[in-house]
PDB file of C-alpha atoms in Angstrom:
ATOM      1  CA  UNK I   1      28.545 114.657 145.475  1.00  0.00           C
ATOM      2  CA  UNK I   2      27.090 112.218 143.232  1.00  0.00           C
ATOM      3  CA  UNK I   3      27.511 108.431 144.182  1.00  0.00           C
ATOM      4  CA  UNK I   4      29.359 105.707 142.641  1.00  0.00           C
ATOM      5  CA  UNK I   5      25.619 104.021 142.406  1.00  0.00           C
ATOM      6  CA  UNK I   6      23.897 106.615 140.617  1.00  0.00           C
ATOM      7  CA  UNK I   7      27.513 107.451 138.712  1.00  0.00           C
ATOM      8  CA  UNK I   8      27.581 104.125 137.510  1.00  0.00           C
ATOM      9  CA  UNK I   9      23.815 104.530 136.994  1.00  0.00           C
ATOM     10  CA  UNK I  10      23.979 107.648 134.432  1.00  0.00           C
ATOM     11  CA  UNK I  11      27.072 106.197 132.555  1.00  0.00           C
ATOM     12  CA  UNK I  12      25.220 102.641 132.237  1.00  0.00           C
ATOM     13  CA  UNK I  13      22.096 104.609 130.892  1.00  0.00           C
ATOM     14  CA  UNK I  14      24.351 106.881 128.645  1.00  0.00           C
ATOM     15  CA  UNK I  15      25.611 103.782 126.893  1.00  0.00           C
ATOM     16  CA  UNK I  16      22.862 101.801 126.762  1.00  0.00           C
ATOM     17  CA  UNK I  17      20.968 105.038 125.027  1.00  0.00           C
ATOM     18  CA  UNK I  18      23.274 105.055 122.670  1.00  0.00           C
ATOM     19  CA  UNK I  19      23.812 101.466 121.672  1.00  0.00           C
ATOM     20  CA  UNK I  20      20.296 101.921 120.554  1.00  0.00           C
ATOM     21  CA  UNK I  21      20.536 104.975 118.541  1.00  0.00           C
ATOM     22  CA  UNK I  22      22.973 103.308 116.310  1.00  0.00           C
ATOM     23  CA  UNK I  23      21.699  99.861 115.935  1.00  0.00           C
ATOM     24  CA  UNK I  24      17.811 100.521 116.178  1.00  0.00           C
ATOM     25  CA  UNK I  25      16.758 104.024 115.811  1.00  0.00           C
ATOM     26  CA  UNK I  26      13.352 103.084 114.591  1.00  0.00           C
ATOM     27  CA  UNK I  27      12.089 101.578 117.391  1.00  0.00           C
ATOM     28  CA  UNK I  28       9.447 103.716 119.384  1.00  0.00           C
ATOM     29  CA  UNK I  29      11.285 103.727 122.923  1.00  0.00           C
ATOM     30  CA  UNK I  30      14.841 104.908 121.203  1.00  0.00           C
ATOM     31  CA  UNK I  31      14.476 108.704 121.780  1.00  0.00           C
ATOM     32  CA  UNK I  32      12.659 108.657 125.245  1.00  0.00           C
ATOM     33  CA  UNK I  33      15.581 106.265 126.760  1.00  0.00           C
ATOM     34  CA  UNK I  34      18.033 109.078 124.660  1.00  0.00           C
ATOM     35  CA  UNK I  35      16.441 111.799 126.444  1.00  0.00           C
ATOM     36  CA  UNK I  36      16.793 110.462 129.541  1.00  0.00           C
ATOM     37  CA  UNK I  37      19.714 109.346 129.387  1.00  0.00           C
ATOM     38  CA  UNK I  38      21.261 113.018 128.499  1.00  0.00           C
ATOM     39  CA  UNK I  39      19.700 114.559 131.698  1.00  0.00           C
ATOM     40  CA  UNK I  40      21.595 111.893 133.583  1.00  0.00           C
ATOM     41  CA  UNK I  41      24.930 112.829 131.164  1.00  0.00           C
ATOM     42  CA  UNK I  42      23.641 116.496 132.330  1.00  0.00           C
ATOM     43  CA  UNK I  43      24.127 115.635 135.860  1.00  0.00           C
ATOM     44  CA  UNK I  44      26.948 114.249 136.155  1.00  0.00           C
ATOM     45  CA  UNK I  45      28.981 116.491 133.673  1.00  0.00           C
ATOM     46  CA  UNK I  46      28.272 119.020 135.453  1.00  0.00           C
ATOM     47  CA  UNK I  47      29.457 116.756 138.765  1.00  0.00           C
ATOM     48  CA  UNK I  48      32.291 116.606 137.101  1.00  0.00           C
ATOM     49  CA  UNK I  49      33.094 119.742 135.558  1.00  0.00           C
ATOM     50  CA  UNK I  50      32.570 119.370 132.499  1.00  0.00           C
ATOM     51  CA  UNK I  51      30.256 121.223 130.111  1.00  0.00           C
ATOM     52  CA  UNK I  52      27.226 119.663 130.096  1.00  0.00           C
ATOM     53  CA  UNK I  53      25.623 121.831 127.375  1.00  0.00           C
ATOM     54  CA  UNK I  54      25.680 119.067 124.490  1.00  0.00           C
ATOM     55  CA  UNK I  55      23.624 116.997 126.986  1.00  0.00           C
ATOM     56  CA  UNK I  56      21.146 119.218 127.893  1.00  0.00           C
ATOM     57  CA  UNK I  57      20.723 120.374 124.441  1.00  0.00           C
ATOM     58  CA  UNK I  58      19.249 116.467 123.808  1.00  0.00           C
ATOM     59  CA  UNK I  59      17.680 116.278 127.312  1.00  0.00           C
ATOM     60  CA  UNK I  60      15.472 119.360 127.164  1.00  0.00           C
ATOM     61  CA  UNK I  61      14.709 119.712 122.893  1.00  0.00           C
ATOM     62  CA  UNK I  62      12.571 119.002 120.401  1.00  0.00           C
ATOM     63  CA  UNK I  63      13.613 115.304 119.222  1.00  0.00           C
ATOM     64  CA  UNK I  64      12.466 114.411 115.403  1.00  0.00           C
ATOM     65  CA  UNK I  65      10.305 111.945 115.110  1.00  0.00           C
ATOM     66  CA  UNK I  66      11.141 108.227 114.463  1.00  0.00           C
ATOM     67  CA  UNK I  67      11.103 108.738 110.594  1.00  0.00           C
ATOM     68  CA  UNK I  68      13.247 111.649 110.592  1.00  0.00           C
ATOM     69  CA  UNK I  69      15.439 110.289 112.441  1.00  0.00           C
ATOM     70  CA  UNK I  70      15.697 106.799 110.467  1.00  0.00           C
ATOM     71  CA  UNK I  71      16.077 108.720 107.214  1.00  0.00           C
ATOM     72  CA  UNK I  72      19.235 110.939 108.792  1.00  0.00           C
ATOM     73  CA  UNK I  73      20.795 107.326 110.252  1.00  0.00           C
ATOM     74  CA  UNK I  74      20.154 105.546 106.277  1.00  0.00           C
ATOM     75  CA  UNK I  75      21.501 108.519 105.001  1.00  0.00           C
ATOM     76  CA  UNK I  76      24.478 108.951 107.080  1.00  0.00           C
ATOM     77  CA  UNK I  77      25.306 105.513 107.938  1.00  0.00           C
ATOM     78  CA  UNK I  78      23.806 102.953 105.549  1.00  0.00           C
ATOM     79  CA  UNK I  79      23.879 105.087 101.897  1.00  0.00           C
ATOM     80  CA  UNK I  80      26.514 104.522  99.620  1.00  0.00           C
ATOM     81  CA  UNK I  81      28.350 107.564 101.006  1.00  0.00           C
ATOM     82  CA  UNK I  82      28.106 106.066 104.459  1.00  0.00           C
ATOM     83  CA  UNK I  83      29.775 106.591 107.619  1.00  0.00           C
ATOM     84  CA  UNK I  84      31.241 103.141 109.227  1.00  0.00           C
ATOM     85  CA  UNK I  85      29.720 102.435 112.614  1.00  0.00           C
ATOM     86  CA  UNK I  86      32.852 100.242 113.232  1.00  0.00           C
ATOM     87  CA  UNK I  87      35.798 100.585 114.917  1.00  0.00           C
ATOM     88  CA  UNK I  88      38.292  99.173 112.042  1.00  0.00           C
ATOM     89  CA  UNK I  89      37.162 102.247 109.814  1.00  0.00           C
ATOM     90  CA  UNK I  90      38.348 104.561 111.926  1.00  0.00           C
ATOM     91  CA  UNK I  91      41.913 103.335 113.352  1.00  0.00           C
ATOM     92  CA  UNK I  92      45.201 102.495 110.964  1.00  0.00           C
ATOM     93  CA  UNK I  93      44.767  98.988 109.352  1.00  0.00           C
ATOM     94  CA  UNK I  94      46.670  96.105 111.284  1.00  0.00           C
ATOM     95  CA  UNK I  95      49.623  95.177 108.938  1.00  0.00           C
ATOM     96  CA  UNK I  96      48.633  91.512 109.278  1.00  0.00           C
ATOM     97  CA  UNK I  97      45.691  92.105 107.130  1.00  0.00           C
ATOM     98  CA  UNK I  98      43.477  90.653 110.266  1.00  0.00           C
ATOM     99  CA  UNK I  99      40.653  92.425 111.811  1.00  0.00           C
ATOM    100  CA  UNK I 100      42.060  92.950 114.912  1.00  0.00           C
ATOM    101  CA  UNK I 101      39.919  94.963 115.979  1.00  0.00           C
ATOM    102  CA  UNK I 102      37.124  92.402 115.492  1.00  0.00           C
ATOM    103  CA  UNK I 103      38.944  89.970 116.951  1.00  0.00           C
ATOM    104  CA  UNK I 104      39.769  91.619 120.013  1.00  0.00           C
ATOM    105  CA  UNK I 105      36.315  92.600 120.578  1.00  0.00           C
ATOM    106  CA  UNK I 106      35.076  89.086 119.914  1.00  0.00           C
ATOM    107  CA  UNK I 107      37.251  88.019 122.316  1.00  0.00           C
ATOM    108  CA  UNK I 108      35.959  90.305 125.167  1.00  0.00           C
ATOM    109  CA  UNK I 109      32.740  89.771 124.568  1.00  0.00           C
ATOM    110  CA  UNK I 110      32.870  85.893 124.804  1.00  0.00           C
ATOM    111  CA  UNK I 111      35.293  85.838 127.557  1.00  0.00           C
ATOM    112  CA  UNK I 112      32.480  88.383 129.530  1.00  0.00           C
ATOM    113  CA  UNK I 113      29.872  85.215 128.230  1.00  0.00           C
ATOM    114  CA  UNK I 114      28.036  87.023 125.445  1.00  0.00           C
ATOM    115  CA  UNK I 115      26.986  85.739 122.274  1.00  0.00           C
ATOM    116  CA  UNK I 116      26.665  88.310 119.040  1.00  0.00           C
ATOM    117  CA  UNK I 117      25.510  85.812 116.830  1.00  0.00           C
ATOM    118  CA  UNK I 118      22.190  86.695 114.498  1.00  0.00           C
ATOM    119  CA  UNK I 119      23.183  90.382 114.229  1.00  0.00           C
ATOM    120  CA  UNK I 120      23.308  90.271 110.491  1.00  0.00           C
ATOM    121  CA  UNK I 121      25.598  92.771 109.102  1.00  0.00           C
ATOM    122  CA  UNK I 122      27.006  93.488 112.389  1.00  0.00           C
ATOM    123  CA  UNK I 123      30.388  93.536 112.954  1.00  0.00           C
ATOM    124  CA  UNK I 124      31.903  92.684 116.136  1.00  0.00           C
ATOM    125  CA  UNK I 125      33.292  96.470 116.243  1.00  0.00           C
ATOM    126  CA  UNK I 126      30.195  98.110 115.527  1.00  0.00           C
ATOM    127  CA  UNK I 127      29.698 101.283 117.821  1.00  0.00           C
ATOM    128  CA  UNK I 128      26.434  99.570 119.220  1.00  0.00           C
ATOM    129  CA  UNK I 129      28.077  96.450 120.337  1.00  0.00           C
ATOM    130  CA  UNK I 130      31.052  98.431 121.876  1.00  0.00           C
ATOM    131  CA  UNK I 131      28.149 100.803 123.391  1.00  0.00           C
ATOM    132  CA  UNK I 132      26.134  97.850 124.494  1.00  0.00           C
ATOM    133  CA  UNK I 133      29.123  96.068 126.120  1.00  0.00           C
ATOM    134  CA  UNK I 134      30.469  98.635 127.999  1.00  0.00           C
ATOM    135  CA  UNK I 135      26.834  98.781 129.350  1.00  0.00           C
ATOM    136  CA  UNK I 136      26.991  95.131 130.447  1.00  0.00           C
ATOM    137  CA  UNK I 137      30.343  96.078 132.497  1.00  0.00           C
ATOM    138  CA  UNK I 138      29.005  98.794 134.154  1.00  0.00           C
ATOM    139  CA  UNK I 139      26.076  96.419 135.368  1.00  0.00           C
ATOM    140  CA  UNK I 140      28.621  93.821 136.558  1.00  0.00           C
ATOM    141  CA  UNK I 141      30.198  96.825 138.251  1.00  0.00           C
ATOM    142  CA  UNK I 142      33.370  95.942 135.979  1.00  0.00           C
ATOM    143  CA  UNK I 143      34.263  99.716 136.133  1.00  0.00           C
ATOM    144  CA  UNK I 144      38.301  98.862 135.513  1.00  0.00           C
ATOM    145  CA  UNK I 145      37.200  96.836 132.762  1.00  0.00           C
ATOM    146  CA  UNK I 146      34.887  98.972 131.360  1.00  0.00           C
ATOM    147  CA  UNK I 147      37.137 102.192 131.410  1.00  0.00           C
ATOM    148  CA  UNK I 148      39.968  99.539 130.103  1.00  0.00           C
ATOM    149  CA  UNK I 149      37.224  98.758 127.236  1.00  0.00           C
ATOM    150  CA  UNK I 150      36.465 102.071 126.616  1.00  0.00           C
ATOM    151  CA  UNK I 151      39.992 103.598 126.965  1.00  0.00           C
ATOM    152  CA  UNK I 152      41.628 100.738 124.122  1.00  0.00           C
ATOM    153  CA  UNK I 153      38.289 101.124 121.804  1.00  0.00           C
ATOM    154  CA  UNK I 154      35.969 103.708 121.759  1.00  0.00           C
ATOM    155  CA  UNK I 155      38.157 106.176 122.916  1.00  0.00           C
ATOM    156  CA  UNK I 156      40.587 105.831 119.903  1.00  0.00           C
ATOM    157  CA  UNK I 157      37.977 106.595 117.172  1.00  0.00           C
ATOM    158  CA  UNK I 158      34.934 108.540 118.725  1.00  0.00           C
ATOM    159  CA  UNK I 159      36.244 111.885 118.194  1.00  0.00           C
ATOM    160  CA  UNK I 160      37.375 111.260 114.599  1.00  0.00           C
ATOM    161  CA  UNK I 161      34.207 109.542 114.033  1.00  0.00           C
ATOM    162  CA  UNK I 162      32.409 112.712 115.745  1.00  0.00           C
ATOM    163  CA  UNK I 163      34.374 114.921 113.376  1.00  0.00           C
ATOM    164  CA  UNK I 164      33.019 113.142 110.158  1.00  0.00           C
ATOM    165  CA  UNK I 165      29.604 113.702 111.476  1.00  0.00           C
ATOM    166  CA  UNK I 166      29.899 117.034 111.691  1.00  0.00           C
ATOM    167  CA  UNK I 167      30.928 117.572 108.684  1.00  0.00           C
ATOM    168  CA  UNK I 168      28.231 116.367 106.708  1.00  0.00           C
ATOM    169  CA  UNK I 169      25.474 118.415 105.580  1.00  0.00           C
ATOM    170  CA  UNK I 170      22.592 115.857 105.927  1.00  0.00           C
ATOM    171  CA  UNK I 171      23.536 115.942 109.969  1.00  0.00           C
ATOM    172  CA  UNK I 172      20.978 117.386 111.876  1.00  0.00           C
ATOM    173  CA  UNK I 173      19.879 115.385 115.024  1.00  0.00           C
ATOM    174  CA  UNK I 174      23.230 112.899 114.526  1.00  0.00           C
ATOM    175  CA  UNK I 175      25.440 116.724 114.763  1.00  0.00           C
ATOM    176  CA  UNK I 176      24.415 117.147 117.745  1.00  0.00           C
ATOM    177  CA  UNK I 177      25.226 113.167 119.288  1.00  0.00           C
ATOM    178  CA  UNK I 178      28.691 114.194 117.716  1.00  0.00           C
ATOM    179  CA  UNK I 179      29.025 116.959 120.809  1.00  0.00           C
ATOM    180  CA  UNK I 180      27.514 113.981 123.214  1.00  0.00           C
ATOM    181  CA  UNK I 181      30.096 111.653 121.846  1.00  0.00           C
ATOM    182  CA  UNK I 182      32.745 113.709 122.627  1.00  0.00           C
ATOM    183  CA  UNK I 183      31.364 114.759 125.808  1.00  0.00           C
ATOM    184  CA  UNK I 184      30.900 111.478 126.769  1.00  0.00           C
ATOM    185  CA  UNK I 185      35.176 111.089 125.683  1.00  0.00           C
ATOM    186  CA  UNK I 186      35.735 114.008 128.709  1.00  0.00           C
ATOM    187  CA  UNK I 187      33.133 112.258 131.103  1.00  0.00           C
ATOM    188  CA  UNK I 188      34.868 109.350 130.557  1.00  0.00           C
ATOM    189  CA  UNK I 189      38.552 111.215 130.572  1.00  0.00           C
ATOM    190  CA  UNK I 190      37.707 112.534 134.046  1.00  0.00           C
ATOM    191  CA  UNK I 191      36.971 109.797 135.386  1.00  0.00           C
ATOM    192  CA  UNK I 192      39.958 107.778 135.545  1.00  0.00           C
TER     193      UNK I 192
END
């Protein structure tokens, strides 16, 4: 039986891996934190009954190399065809016209004492930040907040967002985080 220490361990890792995949995948330490990160995922999927396959696919394959990997996130997230890497995309406009979603997230994030200021381009939704944050709860060993954070954010527009991933042809390495995002939905799921 795995621990709440080393549960909270993998799932701070599994964010935090991700957070950097979609805000910096050209940095050199990106796919080695990935990789380990997915044998943790591994471990406690399988802890938890669910299919750790997706995981263990990342964990024990060939990763592309930093420029293959850039050119597959500027092609599928910053192109003109782009997928959004925030929130607001993904969920029904507010009828107020406001970003809510922004807002709210904002919100948490100064209320939890962070500052997002100087991430140019950034939104305050952006799947990194949300990623990031939810690390930074799991490290306070905020778990009600972060499954709270998780359950009224991420979990409303990962699978749609893993969908749209799929389903573009220039998808290779980012296909497969689509079965990790949605693993990470039932990892999540089961713990509650």
């Amino acid at each position: 039986m795995v621990t709440q220490l080393l549960q909270n361990f993998a799932r701070q890792s599994i964010f935090d891996a991700l957070a950097a995949l979609f805000l910096r995948p050209e940095e050199p330490d990106t796919l080695p934190r990935l990789r380990e990160a997915m044998q943790a995922a591994a471990g406690l999927a399988t802890e938890l009954g669910i299919e750790p396959t997706p995981f263990e696919r990342l964990a024990e394959g060939t990763m592309p190399t930093t420029r293959n990997l850039t050119e597959e996130y500027v092609s599928l997230f910053g192109d003109t065809n782009a997928l959004s890497l925030a929130e607001s995309a993904w969920i029904p406009a507010d009828p107020s016209g406001l970003p809510v979603t922004e807002l709210q997230c904002s919100h948490l994030y100064q209320a939890a004492g962070l500052e997002t200021a100087g991430l140019v381009g950034i939104t305050t939704d952006h799947i990194a930040l949300q990623f990031a944050f939810t690390t930074v709860l799991i490290l306070k060993e905020d778990l009600k907040g972060a499954a709270h954070f998780f359950d009224q954010h991420l979990a409303n527009w990962l699978p749609a967002f893993a969908t749209a991933i799929r389903q573009r042809e220039d998808a290779r390495f980012y296909g497969q985080i689509a079965d990790v995002l949605e693993g990470l939905c039932e990892i999540e799921k089961a713990l509650r």
